[in-house]
Amino acid sequence: MMTTKRSDRGALPAADFDKRVTRRLRVVLAWCRKEHIDVTPGLEVSEAVAARIIGYGPDRGETLAVQRAEGRVSPLLRFRQLGRGYLYDLHSCAVFIEEKYDRMLDESLSRDAGTTK
């Protein structure tokens, strides 16, 4: 039985979403290698790097730290404390990016459907 991911566009096969996440993870890992970013054997990166990966940009690295401190981090993002720092799971960052992309498409399609009626 194939599982599906529900959206306003209808049901998307979960396998398609999983493939996108896997592809996104490969791209993120390649970027980390190119930028000489340390990745743990468990595929985790620092909070500042995670912020850049999910689109906060290099100048907004503290935003993720503030969200974490206030308990407002997306439940899609998995992280753990290591000493005084925090490490974020790259797979969960890839899931976060793809979910954000789906939401953006849903909103765009909803707007387009509203203007054609």
Short mmCIF file of N, CA and C in Angstrom, two decimals:
data_model
loop_
_atom_site.label_atom_id
_atom_site.label_comp_id
_atom_site.label_asym_id
_atom_site.label_seq_id
_atom_site.Cartn_x
_atom_site.Cartn_y
_atom_site.Cartn_z
N MET A 1 0.84 -1.18 0.00
CA MET A 1 0.00 0.00 0.00
C MET A 1 0.89 1.25 0.00
N MET A 2 0.59 2.20 -0.90
CA MET A 2 1.39 3.42 -1.00
C MET A 2 0.82 4.48 -0.07
N THR A 3 1.69 5.07 0.72
CA THR A 3 1.25 6.16 1.59
C THR A 3 1.26 7.45 0.80
N THR A 4 0.49 8.41 1.27
CA THR A 4 0.41 9.67 0.55
C THR A 4 0.59 10.84 1.51
N LYS A 5 0.99 11.96 0.94
CA LYS A 5 1.11 13.21 1.67
C LYS A 5 -0.04 14.08 1.19
N ARG A 6 -0.86 14.54 2.09
CA ARG A 6 -2.04 15.30 1.73
C ARG A 6 -1.72 16.78 1.57
N SER A 7 -2.25 17.40 0.54
CA SER A 7 -2.12 18.84 0.34
C SER A 7 -3.37 19.34 -0.35
N ASP A 8 -3.49 20.64 -0.53
CA ASP A 8 -4.64 21.21 -1.22
C ASP A 8 -4.70 20.78 -2.68
N ARG A 9 -3.56 20.38 -3.24
CA ARG A 9 -3.53 19.94 -4.64
C ARG A 9 -4.06 18.53 -4.77
N GLY A 10 -4.29 17.87 -3.69
CA GLY A 10 -4.69 16.47 -3.71
C GLY A 10 -3.63 15.67 -3.00
N ALA A 11 -3.70 14.37 -3.16
CA ALA A 11 -2.75 13.50 -2.49
C ALA A 11 -1.51 13.32 -3.35
N LEU A 12 -0.36 13.51 -2.76
CA LEU A 12 0.90 13.27 -3.44
C LEU A 12 1.47 11.96 -2.91
N PRO A 13 1.98 11.11 -3.79
CA PRO A 13 2.61 9.89 -3.29
C PRO A 13 3.76 10.22 -2.36
N ALA A 14 3.79 9.57 -1.21
CA ALA A 14 4.86 9.83 -0.24
C ALA A 14 6.22 9.49 -0.83
N ALA A 15 6.24 8.52 -1.75
CA ALA A 15 7.51 8.14 -2.37
C ALA A 15 8.11 9.32 -3.13
N ASP A 16 7.27 10.13 -3.79
CA ASP A 16 7.77 11.31 -4.50
C ASP A 16 8.37 12.31 -3.52
N PHE A 17 7.69 12.53 -2.42
CA PHE A 17 8.21 13.45 -1.40
C PHE A 17 9.52 12.92 -0.84
N ASP A 18 9.55 11.63 -0.54
CA ASP A 18 10.77 11.01 -0.01
C ASP A 18 11.93 11.14 -0.99
N LYS A 19 11.67 10.98 -2.29
CA LYS A 19 12.72 11.13 -3.29
C LYS A 19 13.23 12.57 -3.32
N ARG A 20 12.32 13.52 -3.22
CA ARG A 20 12.73 14.93 -3.20
C ARG A 20 13.59 15.22 -1.97
N VAL A 21 13.20 14.67 -0.82
CA VAL A 21 13.98 14.88 0.40
C VAL A 21 15.36 14.26 0.26
N THR A 22 15.44 13.07 -0.29
CA THR A 22 16.73 12.40 -0.50
C THR A 22 17.61 13.21 -1.44
N ARG A 23 17.00 13.70 -2.52
CA ARG A 23 17.75 14.53 -3.47
C ARG A 23 18.23 15.82 -2.80
N ARG A 24 17.35 16.45 -2.01
CA ARG A 24 17.70 17.68 -1.30
C ARG A 24 18.85 17.42 -0.32
N LEU A 25 18.80 16.29 0.38
CA LEU A 25 19.87 15.95 1.33
C LEU A 25 21.20 15.81 0.61
N ARG A 26 21.19 15.17 -0.57
CA ARG A 26 22.43 15.04 -1.34
C ARG A 26 22.98 16.41 -1.74
N VAL A 27 22.10 17.31 -2.15
CA VAL A 27 22.52 18.66 -2.54
C VAL A 27 23.12 19.39 -1.34
N VAL A 28 22.47 19.27 -0.19
CA VAL A 28 22.96 19.93 1.03
C VAL A 28 24.33 19.38 1.43
N LEU A 29 24.49 18.07 1.37
CA LEU A 29 25.78 17.47 1.70
C LEU A 29 26.88 17.92 0.74
N ALA A 30 26.55 18.01 -0.54
CA ALA A 30 27.52 18.48 -1.53
C ALA A 30 27.91 19.93 -1.24
N TRP A 31 26.93 20.75 -0.87
CA TRP A 31 27.20 22.15 -0.53
C TRP A 31 28.12 22.23 0.69
N CYS A 32 27.85 21.40 1.69
CA CYS A 32 28.69 21.39 2.89
C CYS A 32 30.13 21.02 2.54
N ARG A 33 30.31 20.02 1.68
CA ARG A 33 31.66 19.65 1.26
C ARG A 33 32.34 20.80 0.52
N LYS A 34 31.62 21.42 -0.40
CA LYS A 34 32.18 22.53 -1.19
C LYS A 34 32.59 23.70 -0.31
N GLU A 35 31.78 23.97 0.71
CA GLU A 35 32.05 25.10 1.60
C GLU A 35 32.95 24.72 2.79
N HIS A 36 33.42 23.48 2.82
CA HIS A 36 34.29 22.98 3.89
C HIS A 36 33.62 23.11 5.26
N ILE A 37 32.36 22.73 5.30
CA ILE A 37 31.57 22.78 6.54
C ILE A 37 31.63 21.43 7.22
N ASP A 38 31.90 21.46 8.51
CA ASP A 38 31.97 20.22 9.29
C ASP A 38 30.58 19.61 9.43
N VAL A 39 30.50 18.33 9.09
CA VAL A 39 29.28 17.55 9.26
C VAL A 39 29.64 16.35 10.12
N THR A 40 28.86 16.10 11.16
CA THR A 40 29.16 14.97 12.05
C THR A 40 28.89 13.66 11.33
N PRO A 41 29.43 12.55 11.84
CA PRO A 41 29.11 11.25 11.24
C PRO A 41 27.61 10.95 11.24
N GLY A 42 26.87 11.56 12.17
CA GLY A 42 25.42 11.38 12.23
C GLY A 42 24.67 12.36 11.35
N LEU A 43 25.40 13.05 10.45
CA LEU A 43 24.83 14.04 9.52
C LEU A 43 24.15 15.19 10.25
N GLU A 44 24.90 15.83 11.13
CA GLU A 44 24.41 17.00 11.87
C GLU A 44 25.37 18.17 11.62
N VAL A 45 24.80 19.38 11.70
CA VAL A 45 25.59 20.59 11.52
C VAL A 45 25.25 21.58 12.63
N SER A 46 26.10 22.59 12.75
CA SER A 46 25.88 23.61 13.78
C SER A 46 24.60 24.41 13.50
N GLU A 47 24.17 25.13 14.51
CA GLU A 47 22.96 25.94 14.40
C GLU A 47 23.10 27.02 13.32
N ALA A 48 24.26 27.66 13.24
CA ALA A 48 24.47 28.71 12.24
C ALA A 48 24.40 28.13 10.83
N VAL A 49 24.98 26.96 10.63
CA VAL A 49 24.95 26.31 9.31
C VAL A 49 23.52 25.88 8.98
N ALA A 50 22.82 25.31 9.95
CA ALA A 50 21.43 24.89 9.73
C ALA A 50 20.57 26.09 9.32
N ALA A 51 20.81 27.23 9.96
CA ALA A 51 20.05 28.44 9.62
C ALA A 51 20.28 28.82 8.16
N ARG A 52 21.51 28.74 7.70
CA ARG A 52 21.80 29.04 6.29
C ARG A 52 21.14 28.03 5.37
N ILE A 53 21.18 26.76 5.75
CA ILE A 53 20.62 25.70 4.90
C ILE A 53 19.12 25.89 4.71
N ILE A 54 18.42 26.23 5.77
CA ILE A 54 16.96 26.35 5.65
C ILE A 54 16.51 27.71 5.13
N GLY A 55 17.49 28.55 4.79
CA GLY A 55 17.14 29.79 4.09
C GLY A 55 17.17 31.05 4.91
N TYR A 56 17.71 31.01 6.11
CA TYR A 56 17.77 32.21 6.93
C TYR A 56 18.92 33.12 6.52
N GLY A 57 19.89 32.60 5.78
CA GLY A 57 21.00 33.42 5.32
C GLY A 57 22.07 33.58 6.38
N PRO A 58 23.28 33.94 5.93
CA PRO A 58 24.41 34.04 6.87
C PRO A 58 24.25 35.15 7.89
N ASP A 59 23.52 36.18 7.57
CA ASP A 59 23.37 37.30 8.50
C ASP A 59 22.21 37.11 9.47
N ARG A 60 21.46 36.01 9.34
CA ARG A 60 20.31 35.78 10.21
C ARG A 60 20.47 34.51 11.05
N GLY A 61 21.70 34.10 11.29
CA GLY A 61 21.96 32.88 12.04
C GLY A 61 21.38 32.87 13.43
N GLU A 62 21.25 34.04 14.04
CA GLU A 62 20.72 34.10 15.39
C GLU A 62 19.21 33.85 15.42
N THR A 63 18.54 34.00 14.30
CA THR A 63 17.10 33.81 14.26
C THR A 63 16.72 32.40 14.71
N LEU A 64 17.42 31.40 14.22
CA LEU A 64 17.14 30.02 14.62
C LEU A 64 17.42 29.82 16.10
N ALA A 65 18.49 30.43 16.59
CA ALA A 65 18.82 30.32 18.02
C ALA A 65 17.73 30.96 18.87
N VAL A 66 17.23 32.11 18.43
CA VAL A 66 16.15 32.78 19.17
C VAL A 66 14.89 31.93 19.16
N GLN A 67 14.55 31.37 17.98
CA GLN A 67 13.37 30.51 17.90
C GLN A 67 13.51 29.30 18.82
N ARG A 68 14.70 28.71 18.84
CA ARG A 68 14.92 27.55 19.70
C ARG A 68 14.77 27.94 21.17
N ALA A 69 15.37 29.06 21.54
CA ALA A 69 15.32 29.51 22.94
C ALA A 69 13.88 29.82 23.37
N GLU A 70 13.08 30.30 22.44
CA GLU A 70 11.69 30.64 22.75
C GLU A 70 10.74 29.46 22.53
N GLY A 71 11.27 28.32 22.09
CA GLY A 71 10.43 27.15 21.86
C GLY A 71 9.59 27.25 20.60
N ARG A 72 10.05 28.03 19.63
CA ARG A 72 9.28 28.24 18.41
C ARG A 72 9.89 27.56 17.18
N VAL A 73 10.85 26.69 17.37
CA VAL A 73 11.46 25.99 16.23
C VAL A 73 10.43 25.04 15.64
N SER A 74 10.41 24.96 14.32
CA SER A 74 9.50 24.05 13.64
C SER A 74 9.67 22.63 14.19
N PRO A 75 8.56 21.93 14.40
CA PRO A 75 8.68 20.55 14.88
C PRO A 75 9.34 19.63 13.84
N LEU A 76 9.48 20.09 12.61
CA LEU A 76 10.16 19.30 11.58
C LEU A 76 11.66 19.27 11.79
N LEU A 77 12.20 20.28 12.45
CA LEU A 77 13.65 20.37 12.65
C LEU A 77 14.07 19.64 13.92
N ARG A 78 14.91 18.62 13.75
CA ARG A 78 15.42 17.87 14.90
C ARG A 78 16.79 18.42 15.27
N PHE A 79 16.99 18.62 16.56
CA PHE A 79 18.27 19.13 17.04
C PHE A 79 18.56 18.55 18.40
N ARG A 80 19.83 18.66 18.79
CA ARG A 80 20.23 18.21 20.12
C ARG A 80 21.32 19.13 20.63
N GLN A 81 21.41 19.20 21.94
CA GLN A 81 22.44 20.02 22.56
C GLN A 81 23.72 19.21 22.69
N LEU A 82 24.84 19.87 22.40
CA LEU A 82 26.15 19.27 22.58
C LEU A 82 27.02 20.32 23.24
N GLY A 83 27.28 20.16 24.52
CA GLY A 83 27.99 21.18 25.27
C GLY A 83 27.13 22.43 25.33
N ARG A 84 27.72 23.55 24.90
CA ARG A 84 26.97 24.81 24.89
C ARG A 84 26.31 25.08 23.55
N GLY A 85 26.59 24.25 22.55
CA GLY A 85 26.04 24.45 21.21
C GLY A 85 24.92 23.47 20.89
N TYR A 86 24.36 23.64 19.71
CA TYR A 86 23.29 22.78 19.24
C TYR A 86 23.62 22.27 17.86
N LEU A 87 23.28 21.01 17.62
CA LEU A 87 23.48 20.38 16.32
C LEU A 87 22.12 20.06 15.72
N TYR A 88 21.98 20.34 14.42
CA TYR A 88 20.73 20.10 13.70
C TYR A 88 20.92 18.97 12.70
N ASP A 89 19.94 18.10 12.64
CA ASP A 89 19.95 16.95 11.75
C ASP A 89 19.72 17.41 10.31
N LEU A 90 20.61 17.02 9.39
CA LEU A 90 20.49 17.46 8.00
C LEU A 90 19.27 16.88 7.30
N HIS A 91 18.90 15.65 7.63
CA HIS A 91 17.70 15.08 7.02
C HIS A 91 16.47 15.91 7.39
N SER A 92 16.38 16.31 8.65
CA SER A 92 15.22 17.12 9.06
C SER A 92 15.25 18.49 8.39
N CYS A 93 16.44 19.02 8.11
CA CYS A 93 16.53 20.29 7.36
C CYS A 93 16.00 20.10 5.94
N ALA A 94 16.34 18.97 5.32
CA ALA A 94 15.85 18.68 3.97
C ALA A 94 14.32 18.54 3.97
N VAL A 95 13.77 17.87 4.97
CA VAL A 95 12.31 17.74 5.09
C VAL A 95 11.68 19.12 5.25
N PHE A 96 12.27 19.96 6.10
CA PHE A 96 11.77 21.31 6.33
C PHE A 96 11.72 22.11 5.02
N ILE A 97 12.80 22.03 4.23
CA ILE A 97 12.87 22.76 2.96
C ILE A 97 11.78 22.28 2.00
N GLU A 98 11.62 20.98 1.88
CA GLU A 98 10.63 20.44 0.94
C GLU A 98 9.20 20.75 1.40
N GLU A 99 8.94 20.70 2.70
CA GLU A 99 7.61 21.07 3.21
C GLU A 99 7.32 22.55 2.94
N LYS A 100 8.35 23.38 3.13
CA LYS A 100 8.20 24.82 2.88
C LYS A 100 7.90 25.05 1.39
N TYR A 101 8.57 24.30 0.52
CA TYR A 101 8.34 24.40 -0.92
C TYR A 101 6.89 24.00 -1.25
N ASP A 102 6.41 22.92 -0.65
CA ASP A 102 5.02 22.49 -0.87
C ASP A 102 4.03 23.55 -0.42
N ARG A 103 4.28 24.16 0.74
CA ARG A 103 3.37 25.21 1.24
C ARG A 103 3.37 26.40 0.30
N MET A 104 4.53 26.76 -0.22
CA MET A 104 4.62 27.88 -1.16
C MET A 104 3.82 27.58 -2.42
N LEU A 105 3.95 26.36 -2.95
CA LEU A 105 3.18 25.98 -4.13
C LEU A 105 1.69 25.99 -3.85
N ASP A 106 1.30 25.45 -2.69
CA ASP A 106 -0.12 25.44 -2.33
C ASP A 106 -0.69 26.85 -2.29
N GLU A 107 0.05 27.76 -1.67
CA GLU A 107 -0.41 29.15 -1.58
C GLU A 107 -0.50 29.78 -2.96
N SER A 108 0.48 29.51 -3.81
CA SER A 108 0.48 30.07 -5.16
C SER A 108 -0.69 29.54 -5.97
N LEU A 109 -0.94 28.23 -5.87
CA LEU A 109 -2.06 27.64 -6.60
C LEU A 109 -3.39 28.15 -6.07
N SER A 110 -3.48 28.35 -4.77
CA SER A 110 -4.72 28.88 -4.19
C SER A 110 -4.98 30.30 -4.67
N ARG A 111 -3.92 31.11 -4.73
CA ARG A 111 -4.07 32.48 -5.24
C ARG A 111 -4.49 32.47 -6.70
N ASP A 112 -3.84 31.60 -7.50
CA ASP A 112 -4.16 31.52 -8.92
C ASP A 112 -5.60 31.05 -9.13
N ALA A 113 -6.03 30.09 -8.33
CA ALA A 113 -7.41 29.58 -8.45
C ALA A 113 -8.41 30.67 -8.07
N GLY A 114 -8.06 31.51 -7.11
CA GLY A 114 -8.94 32.60 -6.69
C GLY A 114 -9.07 33.68 -7.73
N THR A 115 -8.03 33.89 -8.54
CA THR A 115 -8.08 34.95 -9.55
C THR A 115 -8.73 34.49 -10.84
N THR A 116 -8.86 33.18 -11.06
CA THR A 116 -9.47 32.70 -12.30
C THR A 116 -10.96 32.48 -12.18
N LYS A 117 -11.50 32.57 -10.96
CA LYS A 117 -12.93 32.36 -10.78
C LYS A 117 -13.71 33.58 -11.15
#
